[in-house]
Coordinates of C-alpha atoms in Angstrom, one line a residue:
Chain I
X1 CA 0.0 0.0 0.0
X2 CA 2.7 2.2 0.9
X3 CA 4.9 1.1 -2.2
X4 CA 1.9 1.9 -3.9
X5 CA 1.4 5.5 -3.1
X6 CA 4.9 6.3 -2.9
X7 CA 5.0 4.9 -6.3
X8 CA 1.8 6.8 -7.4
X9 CA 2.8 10.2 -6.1
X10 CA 6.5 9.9 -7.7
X11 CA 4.7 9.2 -11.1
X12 CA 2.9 12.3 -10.9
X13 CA 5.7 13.9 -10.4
X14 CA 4.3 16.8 -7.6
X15 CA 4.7 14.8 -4.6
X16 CA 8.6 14.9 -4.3
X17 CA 9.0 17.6 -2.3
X18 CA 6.1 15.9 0.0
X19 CA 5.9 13.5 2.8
X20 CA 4.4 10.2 1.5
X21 CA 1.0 9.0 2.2
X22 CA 1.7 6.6 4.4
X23 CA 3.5 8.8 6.7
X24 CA 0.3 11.5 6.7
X25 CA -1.6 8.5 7.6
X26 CA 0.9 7.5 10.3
X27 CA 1.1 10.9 11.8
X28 CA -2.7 11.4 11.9
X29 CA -3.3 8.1 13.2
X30 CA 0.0 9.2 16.0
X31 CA -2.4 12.1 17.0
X32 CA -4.1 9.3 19.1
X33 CA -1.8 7.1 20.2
X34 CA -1.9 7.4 23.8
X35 CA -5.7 8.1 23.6
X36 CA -6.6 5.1 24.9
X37 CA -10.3 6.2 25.9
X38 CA -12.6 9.2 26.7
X39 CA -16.0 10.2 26.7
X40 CA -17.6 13.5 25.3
X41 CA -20.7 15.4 25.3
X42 CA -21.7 16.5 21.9
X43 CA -25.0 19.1 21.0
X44 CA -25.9 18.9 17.6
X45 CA -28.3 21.0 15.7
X46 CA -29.4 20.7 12.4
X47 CA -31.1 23.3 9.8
X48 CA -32.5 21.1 7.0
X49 CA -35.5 22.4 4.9
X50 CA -39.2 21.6 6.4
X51 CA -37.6 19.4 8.9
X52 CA -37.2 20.5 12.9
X53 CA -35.2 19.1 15.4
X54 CA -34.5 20.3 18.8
X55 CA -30.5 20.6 20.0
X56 CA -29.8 17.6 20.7
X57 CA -27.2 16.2 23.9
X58 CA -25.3 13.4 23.1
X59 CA -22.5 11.4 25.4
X60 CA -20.3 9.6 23.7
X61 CA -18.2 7.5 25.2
X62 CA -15.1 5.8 23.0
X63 CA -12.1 3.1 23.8
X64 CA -9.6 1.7 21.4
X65 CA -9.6 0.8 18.6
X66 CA -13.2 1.6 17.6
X67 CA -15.7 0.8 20.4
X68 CA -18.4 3.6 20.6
X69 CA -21.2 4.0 22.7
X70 CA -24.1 6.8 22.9
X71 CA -26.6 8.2 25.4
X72 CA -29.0 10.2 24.1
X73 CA -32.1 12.1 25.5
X74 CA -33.9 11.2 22.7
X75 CA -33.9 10.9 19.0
X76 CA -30.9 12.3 16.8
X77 CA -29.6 12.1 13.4
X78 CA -25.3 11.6 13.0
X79 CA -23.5 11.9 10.4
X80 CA -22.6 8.6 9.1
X81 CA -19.4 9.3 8.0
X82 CA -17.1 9.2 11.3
X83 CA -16.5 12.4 12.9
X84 CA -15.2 11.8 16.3
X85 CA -11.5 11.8 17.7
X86 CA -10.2 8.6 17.9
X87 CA -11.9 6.9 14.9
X88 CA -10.4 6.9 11.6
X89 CA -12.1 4.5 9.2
X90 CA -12.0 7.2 6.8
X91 CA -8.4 5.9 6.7
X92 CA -9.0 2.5 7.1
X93 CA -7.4 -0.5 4.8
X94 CA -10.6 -0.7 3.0
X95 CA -9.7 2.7 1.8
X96 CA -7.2 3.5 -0.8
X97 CA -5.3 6.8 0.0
X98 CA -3.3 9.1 -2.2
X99 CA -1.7 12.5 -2.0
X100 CA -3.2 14.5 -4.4
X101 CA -2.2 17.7 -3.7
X102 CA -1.1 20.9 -1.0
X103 CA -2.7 23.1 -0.6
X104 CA -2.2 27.1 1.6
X105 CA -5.2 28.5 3.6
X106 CA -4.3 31.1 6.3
X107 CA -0.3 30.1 6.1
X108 CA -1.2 26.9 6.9
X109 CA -0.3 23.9 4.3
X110 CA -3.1 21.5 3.8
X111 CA -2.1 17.9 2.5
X112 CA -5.2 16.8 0.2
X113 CA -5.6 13.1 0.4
X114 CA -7.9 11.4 -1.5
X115 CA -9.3 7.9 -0.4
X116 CA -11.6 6.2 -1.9
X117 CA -13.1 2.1 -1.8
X118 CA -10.8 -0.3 -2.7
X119 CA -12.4 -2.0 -5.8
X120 CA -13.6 -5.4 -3.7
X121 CA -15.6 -3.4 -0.9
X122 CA -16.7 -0.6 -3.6
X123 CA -20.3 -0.8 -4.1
X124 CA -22.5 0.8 -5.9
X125 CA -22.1 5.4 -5.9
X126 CA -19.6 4.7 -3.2
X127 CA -18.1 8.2 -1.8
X128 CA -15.0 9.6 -2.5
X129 CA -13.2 11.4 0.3
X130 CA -11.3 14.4 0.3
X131 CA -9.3 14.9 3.4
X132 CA -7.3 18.2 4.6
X133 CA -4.7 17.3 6.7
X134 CA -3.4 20.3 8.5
X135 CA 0.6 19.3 8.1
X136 CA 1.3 21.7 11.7
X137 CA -0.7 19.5 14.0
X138 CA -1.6 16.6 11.5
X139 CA -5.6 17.1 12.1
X140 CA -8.1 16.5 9.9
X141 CA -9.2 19.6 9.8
X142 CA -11.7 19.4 6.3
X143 CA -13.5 16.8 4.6
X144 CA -15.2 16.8 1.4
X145 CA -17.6 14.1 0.9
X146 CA -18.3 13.5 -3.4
X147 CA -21.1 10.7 -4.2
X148 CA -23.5 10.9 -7.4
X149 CA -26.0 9.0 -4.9
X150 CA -26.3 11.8 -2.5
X151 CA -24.4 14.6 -3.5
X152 CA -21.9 16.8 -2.0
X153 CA -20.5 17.2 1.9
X154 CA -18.7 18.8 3.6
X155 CA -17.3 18.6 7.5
X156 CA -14.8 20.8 9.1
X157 CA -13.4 20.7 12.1
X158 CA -12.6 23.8 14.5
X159 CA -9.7 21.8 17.4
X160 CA -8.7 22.9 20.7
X161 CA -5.6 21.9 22.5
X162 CA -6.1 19.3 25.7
X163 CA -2.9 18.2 27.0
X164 CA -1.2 16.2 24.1
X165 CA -4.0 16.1 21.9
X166 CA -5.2 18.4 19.6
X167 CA -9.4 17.5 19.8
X168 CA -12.4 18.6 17.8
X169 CA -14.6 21.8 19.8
X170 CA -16.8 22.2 17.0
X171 CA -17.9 20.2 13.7
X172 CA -20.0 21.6 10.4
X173 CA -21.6 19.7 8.3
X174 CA -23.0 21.0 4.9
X175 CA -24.3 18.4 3.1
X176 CA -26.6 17.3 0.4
X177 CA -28.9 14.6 -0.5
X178 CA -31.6 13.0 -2.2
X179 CA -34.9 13.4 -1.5
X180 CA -36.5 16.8 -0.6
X181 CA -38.8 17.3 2.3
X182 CA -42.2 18.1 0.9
X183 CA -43.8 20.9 2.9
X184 CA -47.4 19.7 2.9
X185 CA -49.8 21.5 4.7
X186 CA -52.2 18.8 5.4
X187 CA -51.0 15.2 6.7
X188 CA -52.3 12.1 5.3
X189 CA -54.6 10.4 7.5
X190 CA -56.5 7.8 5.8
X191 CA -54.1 5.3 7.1
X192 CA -52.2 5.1 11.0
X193 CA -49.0 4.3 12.2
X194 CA -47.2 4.8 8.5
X195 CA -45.1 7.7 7.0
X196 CA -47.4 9.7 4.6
X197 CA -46.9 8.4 0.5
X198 CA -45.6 11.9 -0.4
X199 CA -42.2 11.3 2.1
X200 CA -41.5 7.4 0.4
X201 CA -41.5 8.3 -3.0
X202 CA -39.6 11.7 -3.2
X203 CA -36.1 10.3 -4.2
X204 CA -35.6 13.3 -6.8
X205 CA -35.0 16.2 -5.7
X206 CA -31.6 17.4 -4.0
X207 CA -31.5 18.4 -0.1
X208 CA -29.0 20.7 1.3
X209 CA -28.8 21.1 4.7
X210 CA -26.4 22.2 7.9
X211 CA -25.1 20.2 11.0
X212 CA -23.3 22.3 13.7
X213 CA -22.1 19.6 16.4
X214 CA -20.0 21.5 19.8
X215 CA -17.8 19.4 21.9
X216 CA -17.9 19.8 25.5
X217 CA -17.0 18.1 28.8
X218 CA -13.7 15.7 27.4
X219 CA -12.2 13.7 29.8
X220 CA -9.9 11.6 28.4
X221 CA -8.4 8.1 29.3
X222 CA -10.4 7.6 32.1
X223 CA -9.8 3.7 31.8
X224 CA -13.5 2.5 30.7
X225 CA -13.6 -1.3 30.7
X226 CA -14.6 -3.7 27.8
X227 CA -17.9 -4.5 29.6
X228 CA -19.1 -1.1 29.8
X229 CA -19.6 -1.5 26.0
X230 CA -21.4 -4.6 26.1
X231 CA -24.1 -2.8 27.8
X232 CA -26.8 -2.2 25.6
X233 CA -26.6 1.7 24.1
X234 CA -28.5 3.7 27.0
X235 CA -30.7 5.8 24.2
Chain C
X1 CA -75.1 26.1 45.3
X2 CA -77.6 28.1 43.0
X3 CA -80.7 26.1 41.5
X4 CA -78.7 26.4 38.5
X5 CA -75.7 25.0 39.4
X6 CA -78.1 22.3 41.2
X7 CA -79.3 21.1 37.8
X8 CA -76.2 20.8 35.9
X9 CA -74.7 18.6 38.8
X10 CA -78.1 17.2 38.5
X11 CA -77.5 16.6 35.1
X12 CA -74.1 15.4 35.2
X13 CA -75.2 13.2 37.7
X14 CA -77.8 11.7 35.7
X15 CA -75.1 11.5 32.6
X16 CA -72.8 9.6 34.9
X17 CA -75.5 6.7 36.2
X18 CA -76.3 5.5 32.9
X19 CA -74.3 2.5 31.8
X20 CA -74.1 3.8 27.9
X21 CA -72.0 7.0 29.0
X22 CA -69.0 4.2 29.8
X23 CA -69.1 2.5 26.2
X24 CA -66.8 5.6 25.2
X25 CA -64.5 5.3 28.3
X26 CA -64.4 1.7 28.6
X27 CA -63.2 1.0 24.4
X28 CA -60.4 3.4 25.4
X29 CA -59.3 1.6 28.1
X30 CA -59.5 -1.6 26.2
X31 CA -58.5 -0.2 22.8
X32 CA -55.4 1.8 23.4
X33 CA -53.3 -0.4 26.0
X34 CA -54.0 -3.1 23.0
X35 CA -52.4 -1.1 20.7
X36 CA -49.5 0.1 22.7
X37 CA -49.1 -3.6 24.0
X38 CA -48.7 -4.0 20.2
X39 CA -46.6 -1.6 18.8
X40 CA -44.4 -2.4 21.8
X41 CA -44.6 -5.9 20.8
X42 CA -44.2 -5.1 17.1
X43 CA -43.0 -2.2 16.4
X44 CA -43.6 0.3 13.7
X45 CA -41.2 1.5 11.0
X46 CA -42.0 4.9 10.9
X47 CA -38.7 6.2 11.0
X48 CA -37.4 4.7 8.4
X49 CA -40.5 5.4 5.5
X50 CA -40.5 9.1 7.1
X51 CA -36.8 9.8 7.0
X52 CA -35.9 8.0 3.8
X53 CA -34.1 11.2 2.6
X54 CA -31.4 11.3 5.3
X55 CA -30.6 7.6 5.2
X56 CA -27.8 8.2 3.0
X57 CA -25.7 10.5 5.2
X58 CA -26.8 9.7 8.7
X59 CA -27.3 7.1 11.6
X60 CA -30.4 7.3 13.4
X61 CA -29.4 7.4 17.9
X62 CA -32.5 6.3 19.7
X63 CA -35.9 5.7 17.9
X64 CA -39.3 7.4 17.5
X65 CA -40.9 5.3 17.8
X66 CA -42.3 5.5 21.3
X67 CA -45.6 6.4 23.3
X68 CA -46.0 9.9 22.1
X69 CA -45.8 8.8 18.3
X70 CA -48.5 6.4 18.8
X71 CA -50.5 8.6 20.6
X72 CA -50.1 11.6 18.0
X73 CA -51.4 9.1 15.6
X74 CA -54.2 7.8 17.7
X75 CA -55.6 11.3 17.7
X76 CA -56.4 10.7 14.4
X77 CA -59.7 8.7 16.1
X78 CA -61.2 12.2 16.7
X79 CA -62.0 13.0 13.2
X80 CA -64.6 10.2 12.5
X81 CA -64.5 7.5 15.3
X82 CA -64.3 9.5 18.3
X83 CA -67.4 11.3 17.5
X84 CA -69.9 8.2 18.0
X85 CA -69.0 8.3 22.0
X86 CA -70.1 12.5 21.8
X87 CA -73.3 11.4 20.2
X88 CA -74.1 8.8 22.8
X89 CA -74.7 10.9 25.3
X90 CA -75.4 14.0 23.4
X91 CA -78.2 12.6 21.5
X92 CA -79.9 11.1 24.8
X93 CA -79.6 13.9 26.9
X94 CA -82.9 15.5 26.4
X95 CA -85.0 13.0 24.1
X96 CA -84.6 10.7 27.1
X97 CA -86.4 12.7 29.3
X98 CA -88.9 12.6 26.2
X99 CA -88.8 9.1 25.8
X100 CA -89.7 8.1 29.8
X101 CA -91.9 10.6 30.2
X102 CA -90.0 13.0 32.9
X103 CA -90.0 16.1 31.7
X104 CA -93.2 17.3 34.1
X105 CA -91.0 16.1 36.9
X106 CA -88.1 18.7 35.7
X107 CA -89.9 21.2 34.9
X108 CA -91.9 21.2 38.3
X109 CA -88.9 22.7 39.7
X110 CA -88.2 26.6 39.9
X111 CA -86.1 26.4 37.0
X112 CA -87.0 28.4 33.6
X113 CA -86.6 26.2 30.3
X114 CA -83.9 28.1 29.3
X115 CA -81.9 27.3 32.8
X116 CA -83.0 23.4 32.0
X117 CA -81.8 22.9 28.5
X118 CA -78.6 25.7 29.5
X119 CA -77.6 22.8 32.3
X120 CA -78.1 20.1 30.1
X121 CA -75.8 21.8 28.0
X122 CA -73.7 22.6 30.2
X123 CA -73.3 19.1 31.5
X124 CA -72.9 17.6 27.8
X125 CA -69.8 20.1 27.5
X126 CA -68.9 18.8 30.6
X127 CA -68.7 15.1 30.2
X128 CA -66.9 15.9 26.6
X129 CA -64.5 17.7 27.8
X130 CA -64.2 14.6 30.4
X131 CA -64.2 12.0 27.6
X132 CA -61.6 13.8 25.3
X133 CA -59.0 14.2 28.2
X134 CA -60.0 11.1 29.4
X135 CA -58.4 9.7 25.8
X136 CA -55.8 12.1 26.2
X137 CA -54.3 10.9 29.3
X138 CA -55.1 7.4 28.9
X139 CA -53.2 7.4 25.4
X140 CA -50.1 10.0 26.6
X141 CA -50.2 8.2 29.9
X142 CA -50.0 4.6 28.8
X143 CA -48.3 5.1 25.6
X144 CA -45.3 6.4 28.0
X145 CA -45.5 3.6 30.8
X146 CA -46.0 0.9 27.7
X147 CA -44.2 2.3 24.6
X148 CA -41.9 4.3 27.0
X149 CA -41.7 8.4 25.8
X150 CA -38.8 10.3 24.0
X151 CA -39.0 12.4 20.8
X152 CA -42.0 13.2 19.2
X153 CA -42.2 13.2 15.0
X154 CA -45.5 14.6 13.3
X155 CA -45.9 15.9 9.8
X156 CA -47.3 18.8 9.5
X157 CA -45.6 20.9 6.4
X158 CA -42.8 19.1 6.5
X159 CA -40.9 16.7 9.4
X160 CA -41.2 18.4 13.2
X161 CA -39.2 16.3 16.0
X162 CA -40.0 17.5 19.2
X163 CA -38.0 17.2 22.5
X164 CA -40.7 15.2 25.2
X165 CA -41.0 18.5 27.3
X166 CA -42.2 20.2 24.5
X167 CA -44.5 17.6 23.0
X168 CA -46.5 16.7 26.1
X169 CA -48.0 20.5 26.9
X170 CA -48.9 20.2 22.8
X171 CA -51.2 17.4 23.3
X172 CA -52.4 19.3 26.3
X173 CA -53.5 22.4 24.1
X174 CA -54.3 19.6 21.5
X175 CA -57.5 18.0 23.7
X176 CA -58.2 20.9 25.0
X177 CA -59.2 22.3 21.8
X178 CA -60.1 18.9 20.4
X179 CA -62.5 19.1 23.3
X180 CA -64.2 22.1 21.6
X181 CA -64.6 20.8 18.1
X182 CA -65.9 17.6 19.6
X183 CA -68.6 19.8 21.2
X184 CA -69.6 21.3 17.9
X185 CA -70.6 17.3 17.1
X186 CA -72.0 17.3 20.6
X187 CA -74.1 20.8 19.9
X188 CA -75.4 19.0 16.9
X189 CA -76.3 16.0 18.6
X190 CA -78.2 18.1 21.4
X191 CA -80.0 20.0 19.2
X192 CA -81.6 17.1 17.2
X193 CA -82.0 15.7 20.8
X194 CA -84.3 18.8 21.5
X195 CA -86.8 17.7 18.4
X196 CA -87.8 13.6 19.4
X197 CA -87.7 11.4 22.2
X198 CA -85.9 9.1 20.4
X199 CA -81.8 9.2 21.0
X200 CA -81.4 6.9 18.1
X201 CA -82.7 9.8 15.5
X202 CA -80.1 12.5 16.7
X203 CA -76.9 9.8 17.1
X204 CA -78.0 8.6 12.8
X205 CA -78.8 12.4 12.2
X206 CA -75.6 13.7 13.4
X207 CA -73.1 10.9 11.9
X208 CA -75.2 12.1 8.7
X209 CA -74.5 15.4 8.8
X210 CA -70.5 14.7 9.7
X211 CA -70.2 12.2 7.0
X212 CA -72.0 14.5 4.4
X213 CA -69.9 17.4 5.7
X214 CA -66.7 15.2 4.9
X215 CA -67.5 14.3 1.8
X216 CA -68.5 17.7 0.8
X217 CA -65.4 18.9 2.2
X218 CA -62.9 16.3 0.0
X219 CA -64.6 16.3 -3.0
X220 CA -62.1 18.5 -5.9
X221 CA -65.2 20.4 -7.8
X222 CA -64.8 24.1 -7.8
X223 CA -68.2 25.2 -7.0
X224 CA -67.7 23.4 -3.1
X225 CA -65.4 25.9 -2.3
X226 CA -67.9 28.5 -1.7
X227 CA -69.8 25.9 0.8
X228 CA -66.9 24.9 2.8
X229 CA -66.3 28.1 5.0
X230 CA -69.9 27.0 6.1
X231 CA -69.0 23.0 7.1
X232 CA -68.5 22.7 10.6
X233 CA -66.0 19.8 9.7
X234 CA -63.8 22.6 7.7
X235 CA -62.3 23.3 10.8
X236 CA -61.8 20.0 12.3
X237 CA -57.9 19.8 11.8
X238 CA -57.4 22.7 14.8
X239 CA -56.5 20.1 17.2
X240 CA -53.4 19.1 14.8
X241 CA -52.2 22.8 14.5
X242 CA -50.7 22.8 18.0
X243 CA -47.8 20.7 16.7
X244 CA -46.6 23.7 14.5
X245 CA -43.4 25.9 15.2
X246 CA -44.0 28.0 16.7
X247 CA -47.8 27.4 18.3
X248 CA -50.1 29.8 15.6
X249 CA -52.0 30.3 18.6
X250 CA -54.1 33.5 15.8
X251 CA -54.8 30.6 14.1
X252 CA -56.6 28.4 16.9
X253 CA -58.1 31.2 18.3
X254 CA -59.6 32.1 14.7
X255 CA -60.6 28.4 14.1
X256 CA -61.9 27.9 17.8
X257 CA -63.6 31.0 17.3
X258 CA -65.7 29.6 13.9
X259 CA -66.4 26.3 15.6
X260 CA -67.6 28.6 18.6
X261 CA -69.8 29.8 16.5
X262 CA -71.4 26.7 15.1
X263 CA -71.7 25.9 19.0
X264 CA -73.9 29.0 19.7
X265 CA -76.0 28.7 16.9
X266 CA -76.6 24.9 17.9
X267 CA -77.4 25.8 21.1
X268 CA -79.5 28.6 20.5
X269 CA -81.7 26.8 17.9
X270 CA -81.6 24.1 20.9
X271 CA -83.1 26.5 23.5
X272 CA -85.6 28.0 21.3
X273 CA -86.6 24.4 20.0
X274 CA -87.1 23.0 23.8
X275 CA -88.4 26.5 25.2
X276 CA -91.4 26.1 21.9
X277 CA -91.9 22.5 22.9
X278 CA -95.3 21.2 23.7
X279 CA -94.8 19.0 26.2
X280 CA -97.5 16.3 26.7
X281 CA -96.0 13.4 28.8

């Protein structure tokens, strides 16, 4: 894999000058080394077009390598992709990851990776990830989310410093997807306990909408035990 | 107590010991644990027909499906079903009194006509206003204990989740009012009570009128639109607008305020009709 992208970026003939993609991976996966556990309180609120939610409390608590487990007051949506410190499937092995490009914002150089499903997990409009990887602090700092199934994304992350580790305080999600929310006036009543026919059938139009998700309350490697995930998610 | 507070404890009284005024309460306590029992049992997948669009990008924490949901959607029972346990009593109250022969007995006491049919009225309010919170807190109440409570989803333009706290005084204001445009059924029912001494007439006259009314009020030919601002029924969906952002409360008052009217003009006709009765038994 390594070969590969080294091999790939020296082909393109940009990525000289650049630290391989390996190593970007190694140094953002570094950034959580000795996080070995922690658990976070995350508010999320989310404008999406004829659809209302309340802000939303979450706790999160997480342990190495990728157990997670939430508490929640009641219903919320997450984004699927993985947003929270500690877990990085977006740089998984089932991912192939190439340096694309740098890039400047603010002084800062960005390294744009681009990872996308190795052909045997690929499935059908699979996403393709574009990752900012601040090359000060090796965060992820942006994420652009491509898929012709449901659109465009887009997460960035505003960090803090917490003893060693650089963690998210804030998350935005813009995003896009299929299947509008139809503002009709009068629900459809001729039929109980089911979703009304206009919300099932309304795969064509495009959605955009925002996430803002704070992080509050860290405390990190606290030493939570294997059973403690077992537990059934307290939701 | 006043003479005229006499009679409509009187009346309530006399609501109260007859076994058909408990049809209505007892299919709700039978009828709604059922159905939470079942959708505890069984589940429904709301959720996932309702929030098809965001399946793509995001995991669903927790459910909605819970006691609230089910009870939002049971409220649906008001528009057509609920009616029938209004009508009962509604329809009884004063061609009873026709039917076995006690209206000399009534009006022996120092009562005018207009204070008799006025607490009869008065009483029929009362006992729907029972009946409707009765379903309220039965359905709120056991969909919580059974179901168990959370977030509340409802579609009204659009997707609205709301936080427990703020859905539970919503179905408050939501009976409330439903109490009101149940009454406009029950003002019907009283009036065509006031013209036989048969209950069964006014309980089949009534469901005619409501079921003519909806039919009217669904059918797409231009020329019904000028009718509609006159059907009682038009305004049956106020007890679904609390469950807007933010409450319209203009709105409810405006609606309240037509279905108020219907009331008064029911009741008036109803007090004119029994105060011109000839009463022979």
């Amino acid at each position: 894999m390594a070969f590969f992208a080294i091999a790939l970026l020296a082909g393109t003939g940009f990525g000289l000058a650049q630290p391989p993609t390996s190593q970007i991976i190694a140094r953002v996966s570094e950034q959580f080394e000795a996080l070995q556990d922690y658990v976070v309180t995350l508010s999320a609120q989310i404008e999406v077009p004829n659809f209302r939610m309340p802000c939303k409390e979450v706790i999160v608590w997480y342990k190495k390598p990728d157990k997670f487990k939430f508490k929640s007051s009641g219903f919320l949506l997450m984004p699927k992709f993985r947003f929270l410190p500690g877990s990085s499937s977006f740089l998984s092995d089932s991912l192939d990851v190439r340096l694309v490009r740098t890039q400047q914002d603010d002084g800062i150089t960005y390294y744009v990776v681009v990872a996308k499903p190795k052909p045997w997990v690929q499935q059908k409009n699979s996403p393709d990830l574009e990752i900012f990887v601040n090359s000060q602090r090796w965060t992820v700092d942006r994420i652009v989310i491509k898929s012709a199934d449901i659109g465009m994304s887009e997460i960035r992350n505003v960090y803090f410093r917490l003893g060693d580790f650089w963690l998210p305080e804030t998350t935005r999600v813009v995003f896009e997807m299929r299947g509008s929310i139809p503002a009709h006036e009068t629900p459809d009543f001729n039929r109980f306990f089911v979703a009304p026919e206009y919300l099932k059938n309304n795969r064509g139009e495009l959605l955009r909408g925002r996430m803002l998700i704070t992080f509050a309350n860290y405390r990190l490697n606290i030493g939570l035990s294997d059973e403690f995930f077992k537990e059934k998610n307290r939701e | 107590m006043t003479p005229f507070i006499k009679t409509i404890r009187w009346e309530l009284v006399k609501i109260f010991s007859k076994w058909r005024t408990y049809i209505g309460f007892g299919t709700i306590l039978i009828l709604v644990p059922l159905i939470m029992v079942l959708v505890r049992k069984y589940g429904i997948d709301i959720e996932n027909e309702a929030l098809r669009s965001f399946q793509g990008a995001f995991d669903y924490i927790g459910s909605v499906t819970n006691g609230l949901l089910v009870s939002y959607f049971l409220m649906n029972v008001l528009w057509i079903h609920f009616p029938f346990f209004i009508v009962l009593v509604a329809g009884d109250i004063v061609a009873s009194e026709g039917a076995s022969g006690t209206f000399r007995i009534l009006l022996t006491r120092p009562l005018s006509r207009f204070e008799v049919i006025t607490g009869k009225f008065i009483a029929t309010y009362v006992y729907t206003l029972a009946i409707v919170l009765f379903l309220g807190l039965v359905s709120v109440g056991l969909g919580i204990a059974i179901v168990g409570g959370g977030d509340l989803l409802v579609f009204n333009k659009g997707i609205l989740i709301f936080s427990q706290g703020e859905a539970l005084p919503r179905f408050l204001i939501a009976y409330l009012v439903a109490s009101v445009m149940q009454m406009t059924v029950g003002a019907l029912a009283f009036l065509f009570s006031t013209w036989t001494s048969n209950a069964v007439g006014p309980i089949i006259g009534t469901y005619a009128v409501i079921v003519v009314s909806y039919i009217l009020s669904v059918l797409q030919i231009d020329a019904l639109q000028a009718i509609r601002p006159y059907l009682f029924v038009t305004y049956f969906n106020v007890f679904f607008v609390p469950f807007n952002v933010p409450v319209p409360w203009r709105m409810i008052a405006v609606q309240l305020g037509k279905l108020g009217i219907f009331i008064l003009i029911f009741y008036a006709l109803s007090v004119v009709s029994f105060i011109r009765k000839d009463i022979k038994t």
